[in-house]
mmCIF file of C-alpha atoms in Angstrom:
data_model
loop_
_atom_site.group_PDB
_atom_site.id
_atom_site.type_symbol
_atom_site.label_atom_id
_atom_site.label_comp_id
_atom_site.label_asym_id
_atom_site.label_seq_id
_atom_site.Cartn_x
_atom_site.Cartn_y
_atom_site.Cartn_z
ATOM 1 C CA UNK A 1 111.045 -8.472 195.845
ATOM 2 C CA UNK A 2 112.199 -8.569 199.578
ATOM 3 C CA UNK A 3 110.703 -11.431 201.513
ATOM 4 C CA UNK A 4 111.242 -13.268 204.467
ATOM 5 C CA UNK A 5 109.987 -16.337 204.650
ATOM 6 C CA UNK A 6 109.770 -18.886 208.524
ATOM 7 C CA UNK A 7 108.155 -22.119 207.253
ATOM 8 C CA UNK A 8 106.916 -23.342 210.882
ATOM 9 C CA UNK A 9 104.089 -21.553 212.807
ATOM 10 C CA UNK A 10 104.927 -23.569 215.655
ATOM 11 C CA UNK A 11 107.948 -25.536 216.911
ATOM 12 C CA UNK A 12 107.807 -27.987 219.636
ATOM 13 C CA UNK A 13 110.775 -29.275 221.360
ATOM 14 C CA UNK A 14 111.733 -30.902 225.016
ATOM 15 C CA UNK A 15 113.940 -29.243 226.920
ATOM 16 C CA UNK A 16 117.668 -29.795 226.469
ATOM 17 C CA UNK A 17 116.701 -31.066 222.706
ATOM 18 C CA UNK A 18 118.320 -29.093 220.118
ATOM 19 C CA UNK A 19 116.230 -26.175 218.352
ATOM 20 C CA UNK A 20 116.517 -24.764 214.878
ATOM 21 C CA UNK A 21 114.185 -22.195 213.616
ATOM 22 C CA UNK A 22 113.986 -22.375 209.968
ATOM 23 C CA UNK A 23 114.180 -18.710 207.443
ATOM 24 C CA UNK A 24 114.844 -17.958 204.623
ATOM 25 C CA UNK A 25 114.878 -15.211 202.490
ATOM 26 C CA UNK A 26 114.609 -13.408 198.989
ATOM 27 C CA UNK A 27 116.332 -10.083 198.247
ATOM 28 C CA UNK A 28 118.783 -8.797 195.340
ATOM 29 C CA UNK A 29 121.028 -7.023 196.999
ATOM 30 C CA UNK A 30 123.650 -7.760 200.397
ATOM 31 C CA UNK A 31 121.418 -8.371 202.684
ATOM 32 C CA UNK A 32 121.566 -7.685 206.566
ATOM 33 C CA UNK A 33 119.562 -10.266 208.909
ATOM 34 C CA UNK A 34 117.923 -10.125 212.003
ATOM 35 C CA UNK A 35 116.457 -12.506 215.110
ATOM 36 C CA UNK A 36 113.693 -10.663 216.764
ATOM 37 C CA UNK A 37 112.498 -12.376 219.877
ATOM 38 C CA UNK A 38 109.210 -11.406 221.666
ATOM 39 C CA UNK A 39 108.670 -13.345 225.308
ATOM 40 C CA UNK A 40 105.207 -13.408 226.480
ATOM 41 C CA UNK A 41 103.886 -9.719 227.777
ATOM 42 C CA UNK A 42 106.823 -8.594 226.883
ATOM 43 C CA UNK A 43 108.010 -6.250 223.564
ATOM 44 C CA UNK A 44 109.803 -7.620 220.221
ATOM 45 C CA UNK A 45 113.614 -7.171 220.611
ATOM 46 C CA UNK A 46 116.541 -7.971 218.918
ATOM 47 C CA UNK A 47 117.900 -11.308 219.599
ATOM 48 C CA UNK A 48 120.892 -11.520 217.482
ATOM 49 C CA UNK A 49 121.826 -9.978 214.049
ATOM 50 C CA UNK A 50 124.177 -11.452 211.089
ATOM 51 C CA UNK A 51 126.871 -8.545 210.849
ATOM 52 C CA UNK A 52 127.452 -9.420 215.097
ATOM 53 C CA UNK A 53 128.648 -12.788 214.376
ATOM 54 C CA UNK A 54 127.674 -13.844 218.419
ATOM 55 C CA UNK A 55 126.032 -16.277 220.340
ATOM 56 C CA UNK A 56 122.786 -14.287 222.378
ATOM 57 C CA UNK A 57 121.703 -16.564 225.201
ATOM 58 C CA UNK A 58 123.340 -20.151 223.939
ATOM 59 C CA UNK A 59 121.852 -19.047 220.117
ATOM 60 C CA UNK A 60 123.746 -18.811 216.935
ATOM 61 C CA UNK A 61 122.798 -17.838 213.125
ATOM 62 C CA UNK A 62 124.804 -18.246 210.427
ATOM 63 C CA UNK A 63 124.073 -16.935 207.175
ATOM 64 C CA UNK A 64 124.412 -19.174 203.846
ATOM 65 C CA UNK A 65 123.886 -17.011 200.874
ATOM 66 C CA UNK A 66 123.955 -19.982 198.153
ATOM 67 C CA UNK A 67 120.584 -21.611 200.189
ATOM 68 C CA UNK A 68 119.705 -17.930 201.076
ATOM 69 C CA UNK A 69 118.625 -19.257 204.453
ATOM 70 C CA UNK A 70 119.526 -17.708 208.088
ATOM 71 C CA UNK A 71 118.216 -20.062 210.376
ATOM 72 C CA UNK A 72 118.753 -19.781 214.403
ATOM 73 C CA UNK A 73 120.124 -22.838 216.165
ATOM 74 C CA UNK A 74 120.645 -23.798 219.783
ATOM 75 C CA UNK A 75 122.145 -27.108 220.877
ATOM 76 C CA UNK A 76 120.129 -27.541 223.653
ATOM 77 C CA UNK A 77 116.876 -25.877 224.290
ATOM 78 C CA UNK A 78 115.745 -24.386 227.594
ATOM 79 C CA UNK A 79 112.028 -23.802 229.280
ATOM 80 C CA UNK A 80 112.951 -19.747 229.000
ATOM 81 C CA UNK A 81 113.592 -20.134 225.313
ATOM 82 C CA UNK A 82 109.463 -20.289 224.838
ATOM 83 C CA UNK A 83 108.575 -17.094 222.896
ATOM 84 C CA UNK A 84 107.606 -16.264 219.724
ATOM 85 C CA UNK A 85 110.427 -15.468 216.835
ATOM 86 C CA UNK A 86 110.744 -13.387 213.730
ATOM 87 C CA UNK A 87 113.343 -13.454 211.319
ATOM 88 C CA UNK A 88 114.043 -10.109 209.622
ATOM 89 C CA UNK A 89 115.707 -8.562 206.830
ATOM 90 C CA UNK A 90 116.856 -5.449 206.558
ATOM 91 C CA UNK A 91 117.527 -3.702 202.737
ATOM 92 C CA UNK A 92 119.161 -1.012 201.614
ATOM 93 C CA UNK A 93 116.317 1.577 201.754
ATOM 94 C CA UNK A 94 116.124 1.032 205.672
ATOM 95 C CA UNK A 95 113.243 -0.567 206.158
ATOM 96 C CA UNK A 96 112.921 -3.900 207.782
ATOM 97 C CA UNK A 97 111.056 -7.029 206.640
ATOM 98 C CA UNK A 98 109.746 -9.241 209.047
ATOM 99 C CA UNK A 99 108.851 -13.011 208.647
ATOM 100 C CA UNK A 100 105.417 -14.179 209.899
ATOM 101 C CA UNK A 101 107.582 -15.633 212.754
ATOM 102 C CA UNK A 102 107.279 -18.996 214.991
ATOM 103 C CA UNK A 103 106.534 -19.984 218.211
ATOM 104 C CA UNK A 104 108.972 -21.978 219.914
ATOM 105 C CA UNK A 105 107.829 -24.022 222.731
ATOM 106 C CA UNK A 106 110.074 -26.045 225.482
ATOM 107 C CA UNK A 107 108.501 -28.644 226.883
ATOM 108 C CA UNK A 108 109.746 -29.995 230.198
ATOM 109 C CA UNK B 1 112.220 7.696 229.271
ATOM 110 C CA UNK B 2 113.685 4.519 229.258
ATOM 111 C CA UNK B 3 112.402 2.710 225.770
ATOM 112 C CA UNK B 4 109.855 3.827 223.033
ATOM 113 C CA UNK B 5 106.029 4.496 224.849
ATOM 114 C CA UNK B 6 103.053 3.626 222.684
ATOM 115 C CA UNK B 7 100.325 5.616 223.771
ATOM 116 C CA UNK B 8 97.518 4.549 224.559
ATOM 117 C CA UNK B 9 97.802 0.787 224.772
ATOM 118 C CA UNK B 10 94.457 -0.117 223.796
ATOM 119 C CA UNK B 11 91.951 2.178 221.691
ATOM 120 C CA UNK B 12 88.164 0.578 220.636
ATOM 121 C CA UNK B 13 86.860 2.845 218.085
ATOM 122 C CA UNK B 14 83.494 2.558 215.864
ATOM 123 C CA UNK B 15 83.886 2.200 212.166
ATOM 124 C CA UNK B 16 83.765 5.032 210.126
ATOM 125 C CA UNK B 17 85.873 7.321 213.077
ATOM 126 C CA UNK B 18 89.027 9.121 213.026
ATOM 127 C CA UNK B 19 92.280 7.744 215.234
ATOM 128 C CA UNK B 20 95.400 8.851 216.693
ATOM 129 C CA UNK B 21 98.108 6.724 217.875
ATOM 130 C CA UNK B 22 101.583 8.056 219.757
ATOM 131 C CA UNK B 23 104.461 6.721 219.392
ATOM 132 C CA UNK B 24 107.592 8.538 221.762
ATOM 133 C CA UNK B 25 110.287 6.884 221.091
ATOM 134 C CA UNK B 26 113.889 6.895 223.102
ATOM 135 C CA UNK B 27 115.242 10.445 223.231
ATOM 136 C CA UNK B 28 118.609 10.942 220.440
ATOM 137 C CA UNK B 29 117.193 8.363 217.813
ATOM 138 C CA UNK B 30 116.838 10.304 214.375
ATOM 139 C CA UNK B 31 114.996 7.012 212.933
ATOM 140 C CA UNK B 32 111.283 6.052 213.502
ATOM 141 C CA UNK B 33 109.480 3.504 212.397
ATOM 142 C CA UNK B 34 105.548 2.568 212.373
ATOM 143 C CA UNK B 35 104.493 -1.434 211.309
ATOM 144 C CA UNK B 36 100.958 -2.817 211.819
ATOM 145 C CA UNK B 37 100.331 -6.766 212.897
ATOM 146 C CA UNK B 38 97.993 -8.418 212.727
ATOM 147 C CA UNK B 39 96.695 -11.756 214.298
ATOM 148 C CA UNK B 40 99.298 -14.558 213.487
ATOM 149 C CA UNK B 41 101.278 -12.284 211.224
ATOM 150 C CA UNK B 42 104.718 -10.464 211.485
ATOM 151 C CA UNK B 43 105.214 -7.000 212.007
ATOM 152 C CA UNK B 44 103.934 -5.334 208.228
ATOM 153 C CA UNK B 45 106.158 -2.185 207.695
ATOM 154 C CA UNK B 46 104.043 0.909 207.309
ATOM 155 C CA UNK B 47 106.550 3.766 207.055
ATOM 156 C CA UNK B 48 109.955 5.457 207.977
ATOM 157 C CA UNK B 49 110.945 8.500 209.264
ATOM 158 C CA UNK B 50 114.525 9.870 209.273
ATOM 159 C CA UNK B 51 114.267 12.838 211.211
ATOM 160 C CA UNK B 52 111.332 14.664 210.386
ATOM 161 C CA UNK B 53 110.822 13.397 206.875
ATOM 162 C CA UNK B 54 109.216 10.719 205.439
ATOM 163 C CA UNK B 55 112.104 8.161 204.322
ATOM 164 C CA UNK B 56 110.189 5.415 203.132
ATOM 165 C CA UNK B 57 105.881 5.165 203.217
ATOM 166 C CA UNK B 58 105.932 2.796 200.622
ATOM 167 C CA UNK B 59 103.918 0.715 203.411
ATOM 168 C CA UNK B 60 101.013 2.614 204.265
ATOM 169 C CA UNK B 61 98.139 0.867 202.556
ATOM 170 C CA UNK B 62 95.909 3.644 201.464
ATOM 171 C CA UNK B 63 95.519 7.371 201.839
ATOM 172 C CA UNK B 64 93.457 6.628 204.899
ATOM 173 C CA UNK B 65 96.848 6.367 206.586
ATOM 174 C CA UNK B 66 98.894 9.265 206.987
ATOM 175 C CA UNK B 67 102.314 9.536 209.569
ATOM 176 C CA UNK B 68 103.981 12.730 210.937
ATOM 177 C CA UNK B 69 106.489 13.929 212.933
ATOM 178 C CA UNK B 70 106.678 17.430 213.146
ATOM 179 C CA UNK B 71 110.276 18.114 215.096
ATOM 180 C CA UNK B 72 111.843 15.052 214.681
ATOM 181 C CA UNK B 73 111.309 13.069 217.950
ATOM 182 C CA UNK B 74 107.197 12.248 218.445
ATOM 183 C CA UNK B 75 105.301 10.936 216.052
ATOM 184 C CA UNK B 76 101.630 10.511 215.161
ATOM 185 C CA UNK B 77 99.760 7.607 213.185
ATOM 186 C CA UNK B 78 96.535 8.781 211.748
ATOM 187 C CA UNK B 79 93.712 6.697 210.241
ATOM 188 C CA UNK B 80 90.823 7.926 208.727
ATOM 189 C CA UNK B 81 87.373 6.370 207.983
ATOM 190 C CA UNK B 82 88.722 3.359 209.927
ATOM 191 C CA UNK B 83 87.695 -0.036 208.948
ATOM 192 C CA UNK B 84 87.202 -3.211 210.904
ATOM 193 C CA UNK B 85 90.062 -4.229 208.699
ATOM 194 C CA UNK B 86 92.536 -1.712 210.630
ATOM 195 C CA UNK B 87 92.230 -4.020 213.476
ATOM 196 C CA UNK B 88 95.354 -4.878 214.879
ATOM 197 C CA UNK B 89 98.067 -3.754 216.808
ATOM 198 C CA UNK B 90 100.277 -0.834 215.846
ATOM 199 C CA UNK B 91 103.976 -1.011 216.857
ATOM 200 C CA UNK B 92 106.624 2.191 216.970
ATOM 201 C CA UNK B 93 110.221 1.394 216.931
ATOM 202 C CA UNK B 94 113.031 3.947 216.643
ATOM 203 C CA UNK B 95 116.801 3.297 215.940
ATOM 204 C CA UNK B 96 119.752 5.879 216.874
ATOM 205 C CA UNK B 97 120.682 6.151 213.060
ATOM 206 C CA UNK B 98 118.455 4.455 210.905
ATOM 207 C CA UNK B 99 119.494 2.229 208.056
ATOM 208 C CA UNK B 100 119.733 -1.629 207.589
ATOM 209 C CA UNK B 101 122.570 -2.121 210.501
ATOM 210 C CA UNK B 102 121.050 -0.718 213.337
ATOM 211 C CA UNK B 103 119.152 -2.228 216.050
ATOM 212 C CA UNK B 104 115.306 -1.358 216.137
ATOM 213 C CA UNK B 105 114.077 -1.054 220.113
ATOM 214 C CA UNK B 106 110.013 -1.405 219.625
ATOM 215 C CA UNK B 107 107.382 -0.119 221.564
ATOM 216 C CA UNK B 108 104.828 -2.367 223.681
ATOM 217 C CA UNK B 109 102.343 -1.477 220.655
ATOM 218 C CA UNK B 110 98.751 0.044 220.444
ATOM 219 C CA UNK B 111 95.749 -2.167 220.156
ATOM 220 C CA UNK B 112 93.169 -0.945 217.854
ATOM 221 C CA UNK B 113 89.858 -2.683 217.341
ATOM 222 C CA UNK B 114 87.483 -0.900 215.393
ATOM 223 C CA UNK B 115 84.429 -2.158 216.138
#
């Protein structure tokens, strides 16, 4: 079964700390993965995806497919980083799963 | 327009009534999708549409829950009977292909409290 797993509901950090946002995932096949970012009043968008290989706003992802994990780092966190974030997974038959996400907050 | 428009943003309905929710979503993408969320929850996938068809509905949770889009660009949620279990908000996102590798741009979503 496809699943997407984020272990932390909430993540706390001070600003200029380092952040990593922890997923993982189960699925049989190659998967493609997704960081989906949603700032407050604001709609869920894509923050970075695997197959881009880039760094979006200071954040990387790598994917490990032995731990079948795809978390999102940044070395040093900033205030603007608060939002809430979803790791996703998208399969073969073009759907996409979503984790239950986390909220990542910066304090000053 | 610019991105995908949800309408309307907020809909209070009684239990028991019928619902419609809009989704328009950007103008050239062939792929639509509908997921529902609810409190403290990720986006649940409902279904997919690849043009006009139904890809994928493996998501919709009963027959209470039907999708359409007629000519391939708007499409309509529908929920029947509605519970105070469909509570939650509705999001639309469309994609200019479809398919695992392409980027999904998501609507501001549709409240629904059913009350």
């Amino acid at each position: 079964a496809q699943r997407v797993t984020q272990p932390e509901k909430l993540l706390s950090v001070f600003k200029g700390a380092p952040v990593e946002l922890k997923c993982n995932y189960s699925y049989s096949g190659s998967p493609e993965l997704f960081w989906y970012v949603q700032y407050s009043r604001q709609r869920l968008q894509l923050l970075l995806r695997h197959i881009s290989r880039e760094s979006i706003k200071g954040f990387t992802a790598d994917l490990n497919k032995g731990e079948t994990s795809f978390h999102l780092k940044k070395p040093f966190a900033q205030e603007e980083d608060s939002a809430m974030y979803y790791c996703a997974l998208g399969s073969s038959a073009s759907k996409i799963i979503f984790g239950s996400g986390t909220r990542l907050s910066i304090r000053p | 327009g610019a991105g995908v428009s949800q309408t309307p943003s907020n809909k209070v309905t009684e239990k028991g009534k019928y619902v419609e929710l809009r989704c328009d979503p950007i103008s050239g993408h062939t792929a639509l999708y509908w997921y529902r969320q609810s409190l403290g929850q990720g986006p649940e996938f409902l279904i997919y549409f690849q043009g006009t068809g139904a890809a994928d509905d493996s998501g919709l949770p009963n027959d209470r829950f039907f999708a359409v889009r007629p000519e391939g660009s708007v499409s309509t949620l529908k929920i029947q009977r509605t519970e105070r279990g469909d509570s939650a908000v509705y999001l639309c996102a469309s994609s200019s292909t479809g398919g695992a590798y392409t980027e999904a741009f998501f609507g501001q979503g549709t409240r629904l409290t059913v009350v």
